[in-house]
């Protein structure tokens, strides 16, 4: 990707050698599991997989519907939308708000240089409001602007806005208020983007014309291509996430609504954001929780802008043929800690906004969109049902359950990632493993934030809101534990039905230890193999040996 040259150390793709190593790892895991699988247990465990498949019917069916809708939008609907937007007029004025926090001078120069170059190439009058945190940023931005100022359209300007240190929300409010004071002309557009987002040539014009072509659309967002600094697993983890986002966005755009207006790069019609209520919705957003009271939003500004448009019935669209580059790097702390910290922020933002979006109702949102929002509440439990049932069945009845289930996971997740490759063009051999990691760990994080919606944290800025200290806040962990206990009770009941004794007659594993049922004394069941599952004969036990009599004296 061209952006790699501007950001040394950031890569868009892994090497061919890494892909070969990924294929070898996937093959080695599969062969090892096949070698460990006890063939005598396959019949009963296959029935178990069918049971687990029935549990996941909602999730698999919903995923299939999303995939079909995404392909319809990408292949049929969007090309017609793009054709209609080809000759749409450019806006009379483009306002750009760029928020950044401790961005390196090299990245600032690359991001703003690309932005000014695009404005110059298209002839757009462009007013850029840069929310900065350091005086060194101001010097870099001034140089980038002054080098191009003579060639930019008349009326173009650069405004530097020091951040107050209260987070991204405060910076956005100050920037939007400044723009409103400047008096935007009719049909102007507002671009909100992060300070580590790189625009490629032609993308700004295509996005502005697309929004201008559809008067009922209040905002559009684009595809994101991660430029990752880190190891191969880190890079592919980000790529997988963006591939899934691309598919989901295409599916939702078929309903002319989206589930988020990403803060990385989203373009708004000025009429949709011109009222003071829009800035207020960003700066003082919050929700009323039935147990915790009012929760002020610290993170998730892009969810606030999304909900502001959603409740005022503005349409939203996705542009899959525009992919901006996004610099990515895991927070410190190691793989598990870093990925779960990001999930806690991402899924926490979704959870906090889920309830109020559901409250708008299907008449306001449309049935498919409303069910998609509802699925955000259901999917964490359905994602955990399969592995929880099979793991419990393995503890109760034998290890074949878990081995066959892992093989099932490799097969199904490989199929999913290959199908997504047909849509997004993104694939790597370790995608199936990363996909399953995201599903299991992500589901646990979602359930956690569902019970702890007051936990919020910005990873880079260090801003956090850990909730209140009252009784209601302390009860969060109790409700979380009760939910997991209820879930596991259902899992154990289901796993108990997967008893191989129905096939072979003899309990194994934990039931063999706990089994107190009386056995017939006239026969003895002998196993054919050490797995204690396959009886090979029934034989009469030998007569009891009497105790020896007393030895004669003398």
Coordinates of C-alpha atoms in Angstrom, one line a residue:
X1 CA 0.0 0.0 0.0
X2 CA 1.4 3.5 -0.8
X3 CA 1.0 4.7 2.7
X4 CA 3.7 2.3 3.9
X5 CA 6.4 4.5 2.3
X6 CA 5.3 7.5 4.4
X7 CA 5.1 5.6 7.7
X8 CA 8.3 3.5 8.2
X9 CA 7.7 0.4 10.3
X10 CA 4.0 0.2 9.4
X11 CA 3.0 -2.6 7.0
X12 CA -0.3 -3.3 5.3
X13 CA 0.4 -7.0 4.6
X14 CA 2.6 -9.8 5.9
X15 CA 5.2 -11.6 3.8
X16 CA 4.8 -14.7 1.7
X17 CA 7.0 -16.6 4.1
X18 CA 4.6 -15.7 6.9
X19 CA 1.7 -17.0 4.8
X20 CA 3.6 -20.3 4.2
X21 CA 4.3 -20.6 7.9
X22 CA 0.6 -20.0 8.6
X23 CA -0.4 -22.8 6.2
X24 CA 2.1 -25.2 7.9
X25 CA 0.8 -24.3 11.3
X26 CA -2.8 -24.9 10.3
X27 CA -1.9 -28.3 8.7
X28 CA 0.1 -29.3 11.7
X29 CA -2.8 -28.6 14.1
X30 CA -5.2 -30.5 11.9
X31 CA -3.0 -33.6 11.5
X32 CA -2.3 -33.6 15.3
X33 CA -6.0 -33.5 16.1
X34 CA -6.8 -36.3 13.6
X35 CA -4.0 -38.5 15.2
X36 CA -5.4 -37.9 18.7
X37 CA -9.0 -38.6 17.8
X38 CA -10.3 -41.9 19.2
X39 CA -12.1 -43.4 16.3
X40 CA -14.4 -45.5 18.5
X41 CA -16.0 -42.3 19.9
X42 CA -16.7 -40.6 16.5
X43 CA -20.3 -41.8 16.3
X44 CA -21.4 -40.3 19.6
X45 CA -19.5 -37.1 19.2
X46 CA -20.9 -36.6 15.7
X47 CA -24.3 -36.5 17.3
X48 CA -23.0 -34.0 19.8
X49 CA -21.8 -31.8 16.9
X50 CA -25.3 -31.9 15.5
X51 CA -26.7 -30.8 18.9
X52 CA -24.2 -27.9 19.1
X53 CA -25.1 -27.0 15.5
X54 CA -28.7 -26.7 16.5
X55 CA -27.7 -24.4 19.3
X56 CA -25.8 -22.2 16.9
X57 CA -28.6 -22.1 14.3
X58 CA -29.5 -18.5 15.0
X59 CA -25.8 -17.3 14.8
X60 CA -25.0 -19.3 11.6
X61 CA -28.3 -18.3 9.9
X62 CA -27.8 -14.7 10.8
X63 CA -24.2 -14.8 9.5
X64 CA -25.4 -16.3 6.2
X65 CA -28.0 -13.5 5.8
X66 CA -25.4 -10.8 6.4
X67 CA -23.1 -12.5 3.8
X68 CA -25.7 -12.6 1.1
X69 CA -26.8 -9.0 1.8
X70 CA -23.2 -7.8 1.7
X71 CA -22.6 -9.4 -1.7
X72 CA -25.8 -7.9 -3.0
X73 CA -24.7 -4.5 -1.9
X74 CA -21.1 -4.8 -3.1
X75 CA -21.9 -6.4 -6.5
X76 CA -25.3 -5.0 -7.5
X77 CA -26.4 -2.0 -5.5
X78 CA -23.2 -0.1 -4.9
X79 CA -22.1 0.0 -8.5
X80 CA -25.3 1.8 -9.4
X81 CA -24.9 4.2 -6.5
X82 CA -21.3 4.9 -7.6
X83 CA -22.4 5.6 -11.2
X84 CA -25.1 8.0 -10.0
X85 CA -22.5 9.9 -8.0
X86 CA -19.8 10.2 -10.7
X87 CA -21.0 13.6 -11.9
X88 CA -22.4 14.9 -8.6
X89 CA -21.1 18.4 -7.7
X90 CA -18.4 19.0 -5.1
X91 CA -19.4 20.8 -2.0
X92 CA -18.8 24.6 -1.9
X93 CA -16.8 24.2 1.3
X94 CA -15.3 21.2 3.0
X95 CA -14.6 21.5 6.7
X96 CA -12.1 19.0 8.2
X97 CA -11.7 18.3 11.9
X98 CA -8.5 16.2 12.6
X99 CA -8.1 15.0 16.2
X100 CA -4.8 13.6 17.4
X101 CA -3.0 12.8 20.6
X102 CA 0.8 12.7 20.8
X103 CA 1.3 11.9 17.1
X104 CA 4.9 11.8 15.8
X105 CA 6.1 14.7 13.5
X106 CA 6.6 12.2 10.7
X107 CA 3.0 11.0 10.9
X108 CA 1.6 14.5 11.1
X109 CA 3.6 15.6 8.0
X110 CA 2.3 12.5 6.1
X111 CA -1.4 12.9 7.2
X112 CA -1.8 16.6 6.7
X113 CA 0.4 16.6 3.6
X114 CA -1.9 14.1 1.9
X115 CA -5.0 16.0 3.1
X116 CA -3.7 19.3 1.6
X117 CA -2.6 17.6 -1.6
X118 CA -6.0 16.2 -2.1
X119 CA -7.7 19.5 -1.5
X120 CA -5.3 21.1 -4.0
X121 CA -5.8 18.4 -6.6
X122 CA -9.7 18.6 -6.5
X123 CA -9.8 22.4 -6.2
X124 CA -11.9 22.1 -3.0
X125 CA -12.2 25.1 -0.7
X126 CA -11.0 23.4 2.5
X127 CA -11.0 24.7 6.1
X128 CA -8.9 22.4 8.3
X129 CA -9.3 22.5 12.1
X130 CA -6.4 20.7 13.7
X131 CA -6.8 19.7 17.3
X132 CA -3.2 19.5 18.6
X133 CA -1.6 18.6 21.9
X134 CA 2.0 19.9 21.4
X135 CA 3.5 23.1 20.0
X136 CA 5.8 21.0 17.9
X137 CA 2.7 19.9 16.0
X138 CA 1.8 23.5 15.2
X139 CA 5.2 24.0 13.5
X140 CA 4.9 20.9 11.4
X141 CA 1.3 21.7 10.2
X142 CA 2.2 25.3 9.4
X143 CA 5.0 24.2 7.2
X144 CA 2.8 21.7 5.4
X145 CA 0.1 24.3 4.8
X146 CA 2.4 27.2 3.8
X147 CA 4.1 25.1 1.1
X148 CA 0.8 24.6 -0.6
X149 CA -1.1 27.7 0.3
X150 CA -0.5 29.6 -2.9
X151 CA -2.1 26.8 -4.9
X152 CA -5.0 26.0 -2.7
X153 CA -8.5 27.3 -3.5
X154 CA -9.3 30.8 -2.3
X155 CA -10.8 30.7 1.1
X156 CA -8.9 27.6 2.3
X157 CA -7.6 27.9 5.8
X158 CA -5.8 26.1 8.7
X159 CA -7.0 26.6 12.3
X160 CA -4.9 25.2 15.1
X161 CA -7.0 24.3 18.2
X162 CA -5.0 23.3 21.3
X163 CA -6.8 20.4 23.2
X164 CA -7.7 20.9 26.8
X165 CA -6.5 17.5 27.8
X166 CA -10.1 16.2 28.5
X167 CA -10.2 13.7 25.7
X168 CA -11.3 13.5 22.1
X169 CA -14.9 14.5 22.9
X170 CA -13.9 17.9 24.2
X171 CA -11.7 18.6 21.2
X172 CA -14.5 17.7 18.8
X173 CA -17.0 20.0 20.5
X174 CA -14.6 22.9 20.4
X175 CA -13.8 22.3 16.7
X176 CA -17.5 22.0 15.7
X177 CA -18.4 25.1 17.6
X178 CA -15.6 27.0 15.8
X179 CA -16.9 25.8 12.4
X180 CA -20.4 26.9 13.3
X181 CA -19.1 30.4 14.2
X182 CA -17.4 30.6 10.8
X183 CA -20.9 30.3 9.1
X184 CA -20.8 27.3 6.7
X185 CA -22.5 27.9 3.4
X186 CA -25.4 25.7 2.3
X187 CA -24.5 22.2 1.1
X188 CA -21.1 22.3 2.9
X189 CA -19.7 19.0 4.2
X190 CA -17.9 18.1 7.4
X191 CA -15.1 15.5 7.6
X192 CA -14.2 14.0 11.0
X193 CA -11.0 12.0 10.9
X194 CA -8.2 10.9 13.2
X195 CA -4.6 12.2 13.1
X196 CA -3.2 8.9 12.0
X197 CA -5.4 8.4 8.9
X198 CA -3.9 8.6 5.5
X199 CA -5.9 9.5 2.4
X200 CA -4.9 8.1 -0.9
X201 CA -5.1 10.1 -4.2
X202 CA -8.7 10.5 -5.5
X203 CA -10.4 9.3 -2.3
X204 CA -11.5 12.7 -1.0
X205 CA -13.2 13.6 -4.3
X206 CA -14.9 10.3 -4.6
X207 CA -16.3 10.5 -1.0
X208 CA -17.5 14.1 -1.3
X209 CA -19.3 13.5 -4.6
X210 CA -20.9 10.4 -3.2
X211 CA -22.4 12.2 -0.3
X212 CA -23.5 15.1 -2.5
X213 CA -25.4 12.8 -4.8
X214 CA -27.9 11.6 -2.2
X215 CA -29.7 14.4 -0.3
X216 CA -31.4 12.1 2.2
X217 CA -28.0 10.6 3.3
X218 CA -26.6 12.4 6.3
X219 CA -23.2 10.7 6.5
X220 CA -21.0 8.2 4.8
X221 CA -18.0 6.2 6.0
X222 CA -15.4 4.2 4.1
X223 CA -13.3 1.0 4.2
X224 CA -10.2 1.0 6.5
X225 CA -6.9 -0.6 5.6
X226 CA -4.7 -1.1 8.7
X227 CA -1.0 -0.1 8.5
X228 CA 0.3 -2.1 11.4
X229 CA 3.5 -1.7 13.4
X230 CA 4.0 -5.1 15.0
X231 CA 4.4 -8.8 14.5
X232 CA 2.6 -11.0 11.9
X233 CA -0.2 -12.1 14.3
X234 CA -0.8 -8.5 15.3
X235 CA -1.0 -7.3 11.7
X236 CA -3.3 -10.1 10.6
X237 CA -5.5 -9.6 13.7
X238 CA -6.1 -6.0 12.5
X239 CA -6.6 -7.1 8.9
X240 CA -9.2 -9.7 10.0
X241 CA -11.1 -7.2 12.0
X242 CA -11.2 -4.7 9.1
X243 CA -12.3 -7.5 6.7
X244 CA -15.2 -8.4 9.0
X245 CA -16.1 -4.7 9.4
X246 CA -16.1 -4.3 5.6
X247 CA -18.6 -7.2 5.2
X248 CA -20.8 -6.1 8.0
X249 CA -20.9 -2.5 6.7
X250 CA -21.9 -3.7 3.2
X251 CA -24.7 -5.7 4.7
X252 CA -26.1 -2.9 6.8
X253 CA -25.8 -0.3 4.0
X254 CA -28.4 -2.3 2.1
X255 CA -30.8 -0.9 4.7
X256 CA -29.4 2.6 4.2
X257 CA -28.2 2.6 7.8
X258 CA -24.9 1.6 9.6
X259 CA -24.0 0.3 13.0
X260 CA -21.3 3.0 13.5
X261 CA -19.8 6.1 11.8
X262 CA -16.2 5.3 12.3
X263 CA -14.1 8.1 13.8
X264 CA -11.2 7.2 11.6
X265 CA -12.8 8.8 8.5
X266 CA -16.5 9.7 8.2
X267 CA -18.1 12.5 6.1
X268 CA -21.2 14.4 7.2
X269 CA -23.7 16.6 5.4
X270 CA -23.5 20.0 7.2
X271 CA -27.3 20.2 7.4
X272 CA -27.3 17.0 9.6
X273 CA -24.8 18.4 12.1
X274 CA -25.4 22.1 12.0
X275 CA -27.6 22.3 15.1
X276 CA -26.1 23.0 18.5
X277 CA -27.7 19.8 19.6
X278 CA -25.1 17.8 17.6
X279 CA -22.2 19.2 19.4
X280 CA -24.0 18.8 22.7
X281 CA -24.7 15.2 21.9
X282 CA -20.9 14.6 21.6
X283 CA -19.8 16.7 24.6
X284 CA -22.4 15.7 27.1
X285 CA -23.6 12.3 25.9
X286 CA -24.6 9.7 28.4
X287 CA -27.2 7.0 29.1
X288 CA -29.5 6.2 32.1
X289 CA -28.9 2.7 33.4
X290 CA -31.6 1.0 35.4
X291 CA -29.1 0.1 38.2
X292 CA -26.1 2.4 37.8
X293 CA -28.0 5.6 37.1
X294 CA -26.5 8.2 34.6
X295 CA -23.3 7.0 32.9
X296 CA -21.4 9.8 31.1
X297 CA -19.8 8.7 27.9
X298 CA -16.0 9.0 27.9
X299 CA -15.1 6.9 24.9
X300 CA -17.2 6.2 21.8
X301 CA -17.6 9.7 20.2
X302 CA -18.3 8.0 16.9
X303 CA -21.2 6.1 18.5
X304 CA -22.6 9.5 19.7
X305 CA -22.5 11.0 16.3
X306 CA -24.0 7.8 14.9
X307 CA -26.9 7.9 17.3
X308 CA -27.5 11.6 16.8
X309 CA -28.2 10.9 13.1
X310 CA -30.0 7.7 13.7
X311 CA -32.7 9.2 15.9
X312 CA -33.2 12.1 13.5
X313 CA -33.9 9.6 10.7
X314 CA -30.9 10.5 8.4
X315 CA -29.8 7.8 6.1
X316 CA -26.2 6.5 6.1
X317 CA -24.2 4.7 3.4
X318 CA -20.9 2.8 3.1
X319 CA -18.3 3.3 0.4
X320 CA -16.4 0.0 -0.1
X321 CA -14.2 1.3 -3.0
X322 CA -12.6 3.9 -0.8
X323 CA -10.1 2.5 1.7
X324 CA -8.2 5.0 3.9
X325 CA -5.0 3.9 5.6
X326 CA -5.1 3.7 9.4
X327 CA -1.9 3.5 11.4
X328 CA -2.3 0.8 14.1
X329 CA -0.2 -0.5 17.0
X330 CA -1.2 -2.6 20.0
X331 CA -1.1 -0.9 23.4
X332 CA 1.7 -2.1 25.7
X333 CA 1.2 -5.1 27.9
X334 CA 1.4 -8.2 25.7
X335 CA -1.0 -9.9 23.3
X336 CA -3.8 -10.9 25.6
X337 CA -3.8 -7.8 27.7
X338 CA -3.6 -5.4 24.7
X339 CA -6.3 -7.1 22.6
X340 CA -8.7 -7.4 25.5
X341 CA -8.1 -3.7 26.4
X342 CA -9.1 -2.7 22.9
X343 CA -12.1 -5.1 22.9
X344 CA -13.2 -3.5 26.2
X345 CA -13.3 -0.1 24.6
X346 CA -14.8 -1.2 21.3
X347 CA -17.5 -3.5 22.7
X348 CA -18.2 -1.2 25.6
X349 CA -19.1 1.6 23.2
X350 CA -21.4 -0.7 21.4
X351 CA -23.0 -2.0 24.6
X352 CA -23.7 1.4 26.0
X353 CA -25.4 2.6 22.9
X354 CA -27.3 -0.7 22.2
X355 CA -30.1 -0.1 24.6
X356 CA -31.1 3.3 23.4
X357 CA -30.9 2.2 19.8
X358 CA -33.2 -0.7 20.5
X359 CA -35.6 1.7 22.3
X360 CA -36.2 3.6 19.0
X361 CA -38.1 0.5 17.8
X362 CA -38.4 -1.4 14.5
X363 CA -40.8 1.2 13.0
X364 CA -38.2 3.9 13.4
X365 CA -35.2 1.8 12.3
X366 CA -36.7 -0.9 10.1
X367 CA -37.0 -4.5 11.1
X368 CA -33.7 -5.9 9.8
X369 CA -31.7 -3.1 11.3
X370 CA -33.5 -3.4 14.7
X371 CA -32.9 -7.2 14.7
X372 CA -29.2 -6.6 14.0
X373 CA -29.0 -4.3 17.0
X374 CA -30.8 -7.0 19.1
X375 CA -28.4 -9.6 17.9
X376 CA -25.6 -7.6 19.6
X377 CA -27.2 -8.7 22.8
X378 CA -27.7 -12.4 21.8
X379 CA -24.5 -13.2 19.9
X380 CA -22.1 -13.3 22.9
X381 CA -24.1 -16.1 24.5
X382 CA -24.6 -18.1 21.3
X383 CA -20.9 -17.8 20.4
X384 CA -20.0 -19.3 23.8
X385 CA -22.6 -22.1 23.8
X386 CA -20.8 -24.4 21.4
X387 CA -17.4 -24.5 23.1
X388 CA -18.9 -24.5 26.6
X389 CA -21.1 -27.5 25.8
X390 CA -18.4 -29.5 24.1
X391 CA -15.8 -28.8 26.8
X392 CA -18.2 -29.8 29.5
X393 CA -19.1 -33.0 27.5
X394 CA -15.4 -33.8 27.3
X395 CA -15.0 -33.5 31.0
X396 CA -18.1 -35.7 31.6
X397 CA -17.9 -38.3 28.9
X398 CA -14.4 -38.3 27.2
X399 CA -11.9 -36.3 25.3
X400 CA -13.2 -37.1 21.8
X401 CA -15.8 -34.4 22.2
X402 CA -13.3 -31.6 22.5
X403 CA -10.9 -33.0 19.8
X404 CA -13.7 -33.3 17.2
X405 CA -15.0 -29.9 18.1
X406 CA -11.6 -28.3 17.5
X407 CA -11.6 -29.9 14.1
X408 CA -15.1 -28.6 13.5
X409 CA -13.9 -25.1 14.5
X410 CA -10.9 -25.2 12.1
X411 CA -13.2 -26.4 9.2
X412 CA -16.0 -23.9 9.7
X413 CA -13.8 -20.9 10.5
X414 CA -11.7 -21.7 7.4
X415 CA -14.8 -21.7 5.3
X416 CA -16.0 -18.4 6.8
X417 CA -12.7 -16.6 6.1
X418 CA -12.5 -18.0 2.6
X419 CA -16.0 -16.8 1.9
X420 CA -15.0 -13.4 3.2
X421 CA -12.0 -13.4 0.9
X422 CA -14.4 -13.6 -2.1
X423 CA -16.0 -10.4 -0.8
X424 CA -13.1 -8.4 0.7
X425 CA -10.0 -9.8 -1.0
X426 CA -8.4 -10.3 2.4
X427 CA -7.2 -13.7 3.7
X428 CA -4.3 -15.2 5.7
X429 CA -3.9 -18.8 6.8
X430 CA -4.1 -17.8 10.5
X431 CA -7.4 -16.0 10.0
X432 CA -9.4 -19.0 11.2
X433 CA -7.4 -19.2 14.5
X434 CA -7.7 -15.4 15.0
X435 CA -11.4 -15.5 14.2
X436 CA -12.1 -18.1 16.9
X437 CA -10.0 -16.1 19.4
X438 CA -12.1 -13.0 18.6
X439 CA -15.3 -14.9 19.0
X440 CA -14.6 -16.5 22.3
X441 CA -12.6 -13.8 24.1
X442 CA -14.7 -11.1 22.5
X443 CA -17.9 -12.8 23.7
X444 CA -16.5 -12.9 27.3
X445 CA -15.6 -9.2 27.1
X446 CA -19.1 -8.3 25.7
X447 CA -20.8 -10.1 28.6
X448 CA -18.5 -8.4 31.0
X449 CA -19.2 -4.9 29.7
X450 CA -22.9 -5.7 29.6
X451 CA -22.8 -6.0 33.4
X452 CA -20.2 -3.3 33.8
X453 CA -21.2 -0.5 31.3
X454 CA -19.6 2.1 33.5
X455 CA -16.1 0.8 32.8
X456 CA -14.5 3.0 30.1
X457 CA -10.9 3.7 29.1
X458 CA -8.9 5.4 26.4
X459 CA -5.8 3.3 25.8
X460 CA -3.6 6.0 24.4
X461 CA -4.7 9.0 26.5
X462 CA -5.0 7.2 29.7
X463 CA -8.4 8.6 30.5
X464 CA -10.7 6.2 32.4
X465 CA -14.0 6.0 34.1
X466 CA -14.2 3.0 36.3
X467 CA -17.7 3.5 37.6
X468 CA -19.2 4.4 41.0
X469 CA -18.4 2.9 44.4
X470 CA -21.9 2.5 45.7
X471 CA -23.9 -0.6 46.3
X472 CA -25.3 -0.7 42.7
X473 CA -21.8 -0.6 41.2
X474 CA -20.5 -3.3 43.6
X475 CA -23.4 -5.5 42.6
X476 CA -22.2 -5.5 38.9
X477 CA -19.7 -8.4 39.6
X478 CA -22.5 -10.3 41.4
X479 CA -24.9 -10.0 38.4
X480 CA -22.0 -11.0 36.1
X481 CA -21.3 -14.1 38.2
X482 CA -25.0 -15.1 38.4
X483 CA -25.4 -14.8 34.6
X484 CA -22.4 -17.0 34.0
X485 CA -23.7 -19.5 36.5
X486 CA -27.1 -19.7 34.9
X487 CA -25.4 -20.1 31.5
X488 CA -23.2 -22.9 32.7
X489 CA -26.2 -24.7 34.3
X490 CA -27.8 -24.8 30.9
X491 CA -24.6 -26.0 29.4
X492 CA -24.2 -28.9 31.9
X493 CA -27.8 -30.0 31.3
X494 CA -27.2 -30.0 27.6
X495 CA -23.8 -31.7 27.9
X496 CA -25.4 -34.4 30.1
X497 CA -27.6 -35.4 27.1
X498 CA -24.5 -36.2 25.1
X499 CA -23.7 -39.3 27.1
X500 CA -21.8 -42.0 25.1
X501 CA -23.4 -44.6 27.4
X502 CA -26.4 -44.4 25.1
X503 CA -24.2 -45.9 22.5
X504 CA -21.8 -48.1 24.5
X505 CA -23.4 -48.8 27.8
X506 CA -20.5 -47.9 30.1
X507 CA -20.0 -44.4 31.6
X508 CA -16.5 -42.8 31.3
X509 CA -14.8 -39.8 32.7
X510 CA -16.4 -38.0 35.6
X511 CA -19.7 -40.1 35.5
X512 CA -17.6 -43.3 36.0
X513 CA -16.4 -41.9 39.3
X514 CA -19.8 -40.6 40.4
X515 CA -21.9 -43.5 39.1
X516 CA -23.6 -45.3 42.0
X517 CA -26.1 -47.4 40.0
X518 CA -26.2 -51.1 41.0
X519 CA -24.5 -53.5 38.6
X520 CA -25.6 -57.0 37.9
X521 CA -23.3 -59.5 39.7
X522 CA -23.5 -62.3 37.2
X523 CA -21.6 -60.6 34.5
X524 CA -18.6 -58.4 33.9
X525 CA -18.2 -56.0 30.9
X526 CA -14.7 -56.0 29.6
X527 CA -13.4 -53.2 27.3
X528 CA -11.8 -53.9 24.0
X529 CA -9.5 -51.0 24.4
X530 CA -8.0 -48.7 27.0
X531 CA -10.6 -46.0 26.3
X532 CA -13.2 -48.2 28.3
X533 CA -15.8 -47.6 25.7
X534 CA -16.0 -50.7 23.5
X535 CA -17.1 -53.9 25.2
X536 CA -15.7 -57.0 23.5
X537 CA -17.1 -59.8 25.7
X538 CA -19.3 -60.7 28.6
X539 CA -18.0 -63.5 30.8
X540 CA -19.0 -65.2 34.0
X541 CA -16.8 -64.3 36.9
X542 CA -14.8 -67.1 38.5
X543 CA -16.2 -68.6 41.7
X544 CA -15.1 -66.8 44.8
X545 CA -12.0 -68.2 46.5
X546 CA -12.6 -69.3 50.0
X547 CA -10.3 -68.3 52.7
X548 CA -7.7 -70.9 53.6
X549 CA -8.4 -73.1 56.7
X550 CA -6.2 -73.2 59.7
X551 CA -2.8 -75.0 59.1
X552 CA -2.7 -78.4 60.9
X553 CA -0.4 -78.5 63.9
X554 CA 2.5 -80.9 64.1

